[in-house]
PDB file of C-alpha atoms in Angstrom:
ATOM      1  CA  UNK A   1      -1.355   3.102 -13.698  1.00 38.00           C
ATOM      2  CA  UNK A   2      -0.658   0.152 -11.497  1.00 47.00           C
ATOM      3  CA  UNK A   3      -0.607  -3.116 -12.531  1.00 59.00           C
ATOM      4  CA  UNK A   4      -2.676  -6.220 -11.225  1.00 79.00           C
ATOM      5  CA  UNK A   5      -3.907  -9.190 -12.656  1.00 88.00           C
ATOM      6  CA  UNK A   6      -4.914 -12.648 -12.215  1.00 91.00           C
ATOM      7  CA  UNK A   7      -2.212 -15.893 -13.833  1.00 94.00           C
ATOM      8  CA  UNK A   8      -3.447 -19.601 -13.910  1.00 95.00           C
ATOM      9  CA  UNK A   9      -0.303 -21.875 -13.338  1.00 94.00           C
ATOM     10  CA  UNK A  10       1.269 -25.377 -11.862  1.00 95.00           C
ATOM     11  CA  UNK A  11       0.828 -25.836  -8.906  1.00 96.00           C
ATOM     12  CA  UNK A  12       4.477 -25.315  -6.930  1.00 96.00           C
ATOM     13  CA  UNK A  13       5.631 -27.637  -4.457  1.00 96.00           C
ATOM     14  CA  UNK A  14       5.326 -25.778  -1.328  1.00 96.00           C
ATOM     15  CA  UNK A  15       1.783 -26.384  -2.068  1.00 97.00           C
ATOM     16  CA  UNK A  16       2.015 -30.253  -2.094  1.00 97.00           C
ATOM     17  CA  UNK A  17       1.438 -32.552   0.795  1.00 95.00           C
ATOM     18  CA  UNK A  18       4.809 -33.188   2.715  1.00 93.00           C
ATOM     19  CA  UNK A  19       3.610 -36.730   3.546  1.00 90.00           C
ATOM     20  CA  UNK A  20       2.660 -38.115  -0.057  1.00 92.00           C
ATOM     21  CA  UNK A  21       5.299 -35.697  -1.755  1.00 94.00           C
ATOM     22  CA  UNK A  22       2.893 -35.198  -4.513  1.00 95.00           C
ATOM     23  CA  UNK A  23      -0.481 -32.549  -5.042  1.00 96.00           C
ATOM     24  CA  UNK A  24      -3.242 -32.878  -2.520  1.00 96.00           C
ATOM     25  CA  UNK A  25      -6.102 -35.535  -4.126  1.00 96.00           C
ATOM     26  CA  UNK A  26      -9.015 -35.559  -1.773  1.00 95.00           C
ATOM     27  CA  UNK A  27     -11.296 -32.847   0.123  1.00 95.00           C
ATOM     28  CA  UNK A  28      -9.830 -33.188   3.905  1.00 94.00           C
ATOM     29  CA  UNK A  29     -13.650 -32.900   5.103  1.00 93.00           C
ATOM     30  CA  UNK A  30     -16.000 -34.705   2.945  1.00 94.00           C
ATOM     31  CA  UNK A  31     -13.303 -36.667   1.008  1.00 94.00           C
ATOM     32  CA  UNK A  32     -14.496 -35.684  -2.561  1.00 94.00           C
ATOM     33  CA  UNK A  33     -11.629 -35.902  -5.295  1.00 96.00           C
ATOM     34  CA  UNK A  34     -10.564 -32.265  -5.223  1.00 96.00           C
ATOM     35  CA  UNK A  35     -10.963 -32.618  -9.570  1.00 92.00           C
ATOM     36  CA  UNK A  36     -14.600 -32.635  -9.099  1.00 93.00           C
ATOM     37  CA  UNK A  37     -14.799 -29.399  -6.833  1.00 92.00           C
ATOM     38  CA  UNK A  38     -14.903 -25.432  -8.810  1.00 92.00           C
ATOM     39  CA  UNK A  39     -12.267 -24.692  -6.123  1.00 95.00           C
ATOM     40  CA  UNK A  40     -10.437 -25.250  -3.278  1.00 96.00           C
ATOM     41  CA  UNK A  41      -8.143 -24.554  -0.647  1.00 95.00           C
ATOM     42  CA  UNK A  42      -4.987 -25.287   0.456  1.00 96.00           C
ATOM     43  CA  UNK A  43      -3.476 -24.366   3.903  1.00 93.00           C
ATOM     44  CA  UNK A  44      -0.123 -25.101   5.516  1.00 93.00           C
ATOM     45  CA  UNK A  45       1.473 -24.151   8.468  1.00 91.00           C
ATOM     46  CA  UNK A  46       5.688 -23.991   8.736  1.00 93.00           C
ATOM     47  CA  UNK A  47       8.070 -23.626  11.460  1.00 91.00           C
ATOM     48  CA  UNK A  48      11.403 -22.724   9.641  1.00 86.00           C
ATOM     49  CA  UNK A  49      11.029 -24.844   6.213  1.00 85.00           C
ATOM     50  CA  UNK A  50       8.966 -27.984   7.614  1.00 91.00           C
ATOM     51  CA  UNK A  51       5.449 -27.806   7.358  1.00 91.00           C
ATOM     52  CA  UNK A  52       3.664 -28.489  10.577  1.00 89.00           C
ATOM     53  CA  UNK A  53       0.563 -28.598   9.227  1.00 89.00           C
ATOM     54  CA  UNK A  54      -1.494 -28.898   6.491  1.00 92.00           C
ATOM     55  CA  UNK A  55      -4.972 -29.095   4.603  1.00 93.00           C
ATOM     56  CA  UNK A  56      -6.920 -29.076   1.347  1.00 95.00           C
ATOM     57  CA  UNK A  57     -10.979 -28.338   1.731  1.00 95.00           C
ATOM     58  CA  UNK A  58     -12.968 -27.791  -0.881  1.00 95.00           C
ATOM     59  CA  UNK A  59     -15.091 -24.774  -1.298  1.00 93.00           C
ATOM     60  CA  UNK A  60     -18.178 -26.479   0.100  1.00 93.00           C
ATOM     61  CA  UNK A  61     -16.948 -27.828   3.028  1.00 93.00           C
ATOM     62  CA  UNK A  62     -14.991 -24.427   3.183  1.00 90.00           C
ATOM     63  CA  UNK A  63     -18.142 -22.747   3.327  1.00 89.00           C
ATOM     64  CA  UNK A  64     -19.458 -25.013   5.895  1.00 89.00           C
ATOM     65  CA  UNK A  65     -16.856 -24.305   8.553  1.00 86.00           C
ATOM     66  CA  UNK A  66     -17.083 -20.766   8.005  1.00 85.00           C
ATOM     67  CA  UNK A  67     -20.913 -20.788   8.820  1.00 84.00           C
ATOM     68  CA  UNK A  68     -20.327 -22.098  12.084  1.00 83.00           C
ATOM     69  CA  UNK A  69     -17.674 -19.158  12.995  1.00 83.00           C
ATOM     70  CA  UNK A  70     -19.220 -16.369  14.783  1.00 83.00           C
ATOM     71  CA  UNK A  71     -20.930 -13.321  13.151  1.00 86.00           C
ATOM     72  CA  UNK A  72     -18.580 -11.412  15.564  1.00 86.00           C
ATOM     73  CA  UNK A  73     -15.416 -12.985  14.068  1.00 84.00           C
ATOM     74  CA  UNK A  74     -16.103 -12.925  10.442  1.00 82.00           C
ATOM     75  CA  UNK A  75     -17.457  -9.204  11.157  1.00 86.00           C
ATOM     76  CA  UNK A  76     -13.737  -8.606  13.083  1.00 85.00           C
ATOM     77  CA  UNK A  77     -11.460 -10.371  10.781  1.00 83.00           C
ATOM     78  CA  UNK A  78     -13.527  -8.500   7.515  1.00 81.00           C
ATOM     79  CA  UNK A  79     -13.017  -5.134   9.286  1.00 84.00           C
ATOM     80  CA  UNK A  80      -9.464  -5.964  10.180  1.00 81.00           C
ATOM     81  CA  UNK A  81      -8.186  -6.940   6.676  1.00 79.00           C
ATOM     82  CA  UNK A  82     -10.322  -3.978   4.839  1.00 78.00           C
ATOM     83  CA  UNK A  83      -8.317  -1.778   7.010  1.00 80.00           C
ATOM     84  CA  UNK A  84      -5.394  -3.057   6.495  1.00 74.00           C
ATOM     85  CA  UNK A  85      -6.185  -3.523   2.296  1.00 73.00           C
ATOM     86  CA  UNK A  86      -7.412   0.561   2.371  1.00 73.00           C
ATOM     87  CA  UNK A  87      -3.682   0.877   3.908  1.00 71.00           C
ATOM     88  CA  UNK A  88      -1.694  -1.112   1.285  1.00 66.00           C
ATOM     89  CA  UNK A  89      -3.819   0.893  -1.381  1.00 65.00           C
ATOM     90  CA  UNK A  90      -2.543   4.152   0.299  1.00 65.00           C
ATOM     91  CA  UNK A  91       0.861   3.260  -0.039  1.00 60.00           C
ATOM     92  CA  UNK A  92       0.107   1.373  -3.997  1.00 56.00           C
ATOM     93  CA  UNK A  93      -0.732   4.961  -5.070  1.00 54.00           C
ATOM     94  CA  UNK A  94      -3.319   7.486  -5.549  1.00 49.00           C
ATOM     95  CA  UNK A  95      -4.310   9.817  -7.871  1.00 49.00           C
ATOM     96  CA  UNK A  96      -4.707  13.505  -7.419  1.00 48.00           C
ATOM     97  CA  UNK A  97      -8.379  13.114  -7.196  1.00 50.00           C
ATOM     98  CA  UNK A  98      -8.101  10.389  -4.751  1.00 49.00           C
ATOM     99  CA  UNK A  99      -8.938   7.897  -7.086  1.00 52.00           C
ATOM    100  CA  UNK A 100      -6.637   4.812  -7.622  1.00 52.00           C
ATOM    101  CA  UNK A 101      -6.190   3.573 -11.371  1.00 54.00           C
ATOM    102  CA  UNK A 102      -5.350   0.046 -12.039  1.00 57.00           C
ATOM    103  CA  UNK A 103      -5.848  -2.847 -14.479  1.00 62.00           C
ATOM    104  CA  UNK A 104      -6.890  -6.540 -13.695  1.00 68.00           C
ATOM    105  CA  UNK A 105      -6.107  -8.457 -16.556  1.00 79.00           C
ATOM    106  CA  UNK A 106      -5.092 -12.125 -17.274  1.00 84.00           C
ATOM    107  CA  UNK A 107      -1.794 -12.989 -17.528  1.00 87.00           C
ATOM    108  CA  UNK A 108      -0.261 -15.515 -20.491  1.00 88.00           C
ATOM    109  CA  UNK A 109       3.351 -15.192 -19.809  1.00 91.00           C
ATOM    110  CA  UNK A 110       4.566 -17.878 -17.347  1.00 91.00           C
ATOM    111  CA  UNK A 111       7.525 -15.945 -16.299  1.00 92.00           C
ATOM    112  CA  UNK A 112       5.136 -12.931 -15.249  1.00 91.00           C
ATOM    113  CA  UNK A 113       2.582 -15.682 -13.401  1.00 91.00           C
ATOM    114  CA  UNK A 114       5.627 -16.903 -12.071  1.00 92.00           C
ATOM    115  CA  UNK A 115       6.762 -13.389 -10.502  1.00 91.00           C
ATOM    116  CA  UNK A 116       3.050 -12.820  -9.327  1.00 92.00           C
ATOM    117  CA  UNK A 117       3.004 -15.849  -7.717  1.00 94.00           C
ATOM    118  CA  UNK A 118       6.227 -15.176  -5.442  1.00 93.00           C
ATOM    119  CA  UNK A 119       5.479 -11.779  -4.833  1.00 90.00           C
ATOM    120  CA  UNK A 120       2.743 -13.235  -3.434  1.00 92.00           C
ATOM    121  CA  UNK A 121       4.235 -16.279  -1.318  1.00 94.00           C
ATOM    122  CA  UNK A 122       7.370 -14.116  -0.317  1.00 94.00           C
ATOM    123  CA  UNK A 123       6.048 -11.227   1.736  1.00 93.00           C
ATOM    124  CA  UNK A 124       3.248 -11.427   4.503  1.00 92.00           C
ATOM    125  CA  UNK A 125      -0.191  -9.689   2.667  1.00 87.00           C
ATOM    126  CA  UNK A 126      -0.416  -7.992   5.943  1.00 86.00           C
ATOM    127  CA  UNK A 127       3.102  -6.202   6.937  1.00 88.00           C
ATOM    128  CA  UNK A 128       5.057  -7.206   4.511  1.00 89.00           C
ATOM    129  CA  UNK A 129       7.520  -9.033   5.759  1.00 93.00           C
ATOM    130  CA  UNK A 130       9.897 -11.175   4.127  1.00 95.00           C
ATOM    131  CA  UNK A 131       9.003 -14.951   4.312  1.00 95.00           C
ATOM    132  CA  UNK A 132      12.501 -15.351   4.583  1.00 94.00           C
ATOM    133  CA  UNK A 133      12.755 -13.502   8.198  1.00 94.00           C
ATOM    134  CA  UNK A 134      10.073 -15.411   9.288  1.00 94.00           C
ATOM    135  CA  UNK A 135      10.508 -18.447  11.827  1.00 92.00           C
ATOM    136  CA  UNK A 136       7.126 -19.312  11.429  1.00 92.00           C
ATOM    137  CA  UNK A 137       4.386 -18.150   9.130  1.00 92.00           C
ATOM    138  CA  UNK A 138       1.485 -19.713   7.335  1.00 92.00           C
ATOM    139  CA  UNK A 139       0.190 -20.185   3.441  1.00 94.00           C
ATOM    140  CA  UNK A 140      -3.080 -20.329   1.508  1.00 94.00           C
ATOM    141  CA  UNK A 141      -3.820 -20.808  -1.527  1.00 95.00           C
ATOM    142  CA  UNK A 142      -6.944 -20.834  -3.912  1.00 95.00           C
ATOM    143  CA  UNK A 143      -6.818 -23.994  -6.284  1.00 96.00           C
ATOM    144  CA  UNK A 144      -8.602 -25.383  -9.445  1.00 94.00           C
ATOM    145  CA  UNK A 145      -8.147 -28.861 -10.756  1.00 92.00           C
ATOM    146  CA  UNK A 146      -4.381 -29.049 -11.325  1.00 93.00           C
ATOM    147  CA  UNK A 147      -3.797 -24.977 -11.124  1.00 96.00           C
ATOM    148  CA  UNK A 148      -3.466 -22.443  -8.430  1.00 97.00           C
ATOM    149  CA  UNK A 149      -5.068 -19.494  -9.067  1.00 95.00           C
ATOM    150  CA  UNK A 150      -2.535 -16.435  -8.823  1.00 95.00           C
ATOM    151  CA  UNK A 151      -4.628 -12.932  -8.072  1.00 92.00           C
ATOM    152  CA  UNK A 152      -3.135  -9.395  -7.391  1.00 87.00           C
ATOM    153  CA  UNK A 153      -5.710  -6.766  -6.912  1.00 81.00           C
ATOM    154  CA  UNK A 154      -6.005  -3.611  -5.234  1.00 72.00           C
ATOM    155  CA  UNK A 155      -7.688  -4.997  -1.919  1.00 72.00           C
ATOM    156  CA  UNK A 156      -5.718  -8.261  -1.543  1.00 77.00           C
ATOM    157  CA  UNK A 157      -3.951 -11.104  -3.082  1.00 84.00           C
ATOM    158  CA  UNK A 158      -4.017 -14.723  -3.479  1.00 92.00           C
ATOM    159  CA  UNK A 159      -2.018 -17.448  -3.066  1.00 95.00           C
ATOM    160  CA  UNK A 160      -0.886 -15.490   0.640  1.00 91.00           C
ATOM    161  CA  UNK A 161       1.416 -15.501   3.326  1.00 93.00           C
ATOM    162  CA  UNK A 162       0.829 -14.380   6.497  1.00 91.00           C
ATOM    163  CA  UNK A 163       4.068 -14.480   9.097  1.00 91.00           C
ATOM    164  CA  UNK A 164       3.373 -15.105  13.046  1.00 89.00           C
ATOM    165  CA  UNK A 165       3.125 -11.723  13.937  1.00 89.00           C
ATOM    166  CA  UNK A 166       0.016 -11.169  12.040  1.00 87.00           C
ATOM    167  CA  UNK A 167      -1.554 -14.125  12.600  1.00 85.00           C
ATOM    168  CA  UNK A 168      -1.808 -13.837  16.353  1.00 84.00           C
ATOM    169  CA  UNK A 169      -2.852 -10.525  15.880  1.00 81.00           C
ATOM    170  CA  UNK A 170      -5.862 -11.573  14.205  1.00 81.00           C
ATOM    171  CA  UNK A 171      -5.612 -14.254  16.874  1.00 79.00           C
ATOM    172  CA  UNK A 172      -6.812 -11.892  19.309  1.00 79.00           C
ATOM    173  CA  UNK A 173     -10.376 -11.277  17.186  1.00 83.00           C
ATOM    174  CA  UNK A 174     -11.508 -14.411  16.932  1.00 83.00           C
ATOM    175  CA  UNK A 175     -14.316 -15.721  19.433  1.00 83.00           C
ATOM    176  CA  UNK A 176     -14.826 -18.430  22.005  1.00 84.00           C
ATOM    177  CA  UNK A 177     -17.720 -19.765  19.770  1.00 84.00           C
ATOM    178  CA  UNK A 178     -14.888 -19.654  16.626  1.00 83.00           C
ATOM    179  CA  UNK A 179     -12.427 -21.576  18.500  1.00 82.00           C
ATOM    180  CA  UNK A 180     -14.777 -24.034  19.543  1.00 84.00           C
ATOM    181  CA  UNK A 181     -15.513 -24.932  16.095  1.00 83.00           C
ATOM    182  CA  UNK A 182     -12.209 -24.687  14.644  1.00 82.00           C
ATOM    183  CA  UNK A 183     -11.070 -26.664  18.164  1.00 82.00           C
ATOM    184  CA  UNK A 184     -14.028 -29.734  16.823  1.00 84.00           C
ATOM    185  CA  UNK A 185     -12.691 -29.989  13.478  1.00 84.00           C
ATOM    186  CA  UNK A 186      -8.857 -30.221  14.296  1.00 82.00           C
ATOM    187  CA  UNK A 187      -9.852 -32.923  16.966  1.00 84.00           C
ATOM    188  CA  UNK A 188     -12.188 -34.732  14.307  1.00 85.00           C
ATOM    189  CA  UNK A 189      -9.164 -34.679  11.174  1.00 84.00           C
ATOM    190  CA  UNK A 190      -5.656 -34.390  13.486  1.00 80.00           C
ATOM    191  CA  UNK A 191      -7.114 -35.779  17.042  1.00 73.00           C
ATOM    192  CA  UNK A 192      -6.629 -34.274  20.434  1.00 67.00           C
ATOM    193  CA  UNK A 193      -4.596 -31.151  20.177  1.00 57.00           C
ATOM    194  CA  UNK A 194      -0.862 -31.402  21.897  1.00 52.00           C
ATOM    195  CA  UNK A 195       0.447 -29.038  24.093  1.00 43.00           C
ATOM    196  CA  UNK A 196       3.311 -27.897  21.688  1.00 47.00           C
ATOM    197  CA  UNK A 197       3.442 -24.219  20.233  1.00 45.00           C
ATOM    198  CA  UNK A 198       2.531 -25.003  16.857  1.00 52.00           C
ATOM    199  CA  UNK A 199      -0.782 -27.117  17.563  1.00 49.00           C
ATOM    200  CA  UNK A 200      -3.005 -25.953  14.863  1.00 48.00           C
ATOM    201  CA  UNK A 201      -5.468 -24.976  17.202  1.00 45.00           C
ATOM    202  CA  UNK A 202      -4.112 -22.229  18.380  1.00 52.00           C
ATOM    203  CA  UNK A 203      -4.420 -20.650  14.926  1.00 53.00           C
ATOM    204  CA  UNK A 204      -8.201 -20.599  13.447  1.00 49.00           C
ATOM    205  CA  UNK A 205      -7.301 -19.085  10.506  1.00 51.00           C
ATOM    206  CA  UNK A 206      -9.065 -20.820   7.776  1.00 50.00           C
ATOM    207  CA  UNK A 207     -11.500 -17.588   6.448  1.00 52.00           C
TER     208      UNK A 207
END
């Protein structure tokens, strides 16, 4: 039997704003204290160790966005990550029937949150590579209050990492209508995009 399961914890630092050194406070979007939304996200962008860019929405404005993204995108990126979810189960482990056994339970023990939560953080959900190797790579996390919310399940994980790589691969199925939207609310909270390689709007990944 495999095990999974889902840890409540601290949020780390890697998950805090670089430019007020301390936890996000406010909903980039509507600018709600994050304390009063169920959940939220948080989303940074790194080039080596220095974050290049970063975020915290909550999970209505989160849902906003997403409704203006294509039905084409959220129908490629959905395909795209069940495939590559059905191919991580593969490898978890299967039973002779072709069933998969597994357990989802809540975890108490910091140290074991604490494990879940790197394993996590340290390898891209996708391919698997080591954050480590990676010269750039992104992070996203699911947050409550003052907690991040640690999940490892058959189809998927969260907080994630996903290294360059992988993201421009999913790059590549995300449409003109997707990038237009992304492109208005980068320009609304960060102004007029540079020309630099790490502009955040070359990377419409907030799903």
């Amino acid at each position: 039997m495999s095990l999974f399961g889902l840890f409540f914890g601290p949020i780390p630092e890697i998950f805090w704003s670089v430019y007020s050194g301390e936890p996000f406070l406010k909903c980039i979007d509507c600018e709600v204290p994050l304390a009063e939304a169920n959940t939220y996200i948080i989303q940074k962008r790194f080039v080596a160790t220095e974050a290049v860019f970063e975020m915290a929405m909550c999970e209505r404005c989160r849902d906003k966005m997403i409704q203006q993204y294509s039905e084409e995108t959220r129908r490629n990126i959905t395909n795209y990550l069940r495939a590559q979810f059905e191919k991580l189960m593969e490898e978890t482990g299967v039973n002779e029937d072709g069933t998969m056994s597994f357990d989802v339970r809540e975890i108490d023990d910091p140290e074991e949150g604490s494990a879940m939560l790197h394993e996590s953080i340290d390898f891209c959900i996708l391919c698997g590579t080591r954050r480590s190797e990676c010269h750039r790579y992104s992070l996203t996390g699911v947050c409550r209050d003052d907690e991040i919310v640690v999940q490892i399940t058959p189809m998927g994980r969260t907080p994630l990492m996903v290294c360059e790589k992988c993201e421009l691969g999913m790059n590549e199925l995300v449409s003109q209508q997707t990038r237009d939207a992304w492109d208005r609310f980068i320009q609304k909270h960060f102004g007029p995009p540079g020309i630099e390689s790490d502009s955040p709007t070359s990377y419409p990944i907030a799903f």
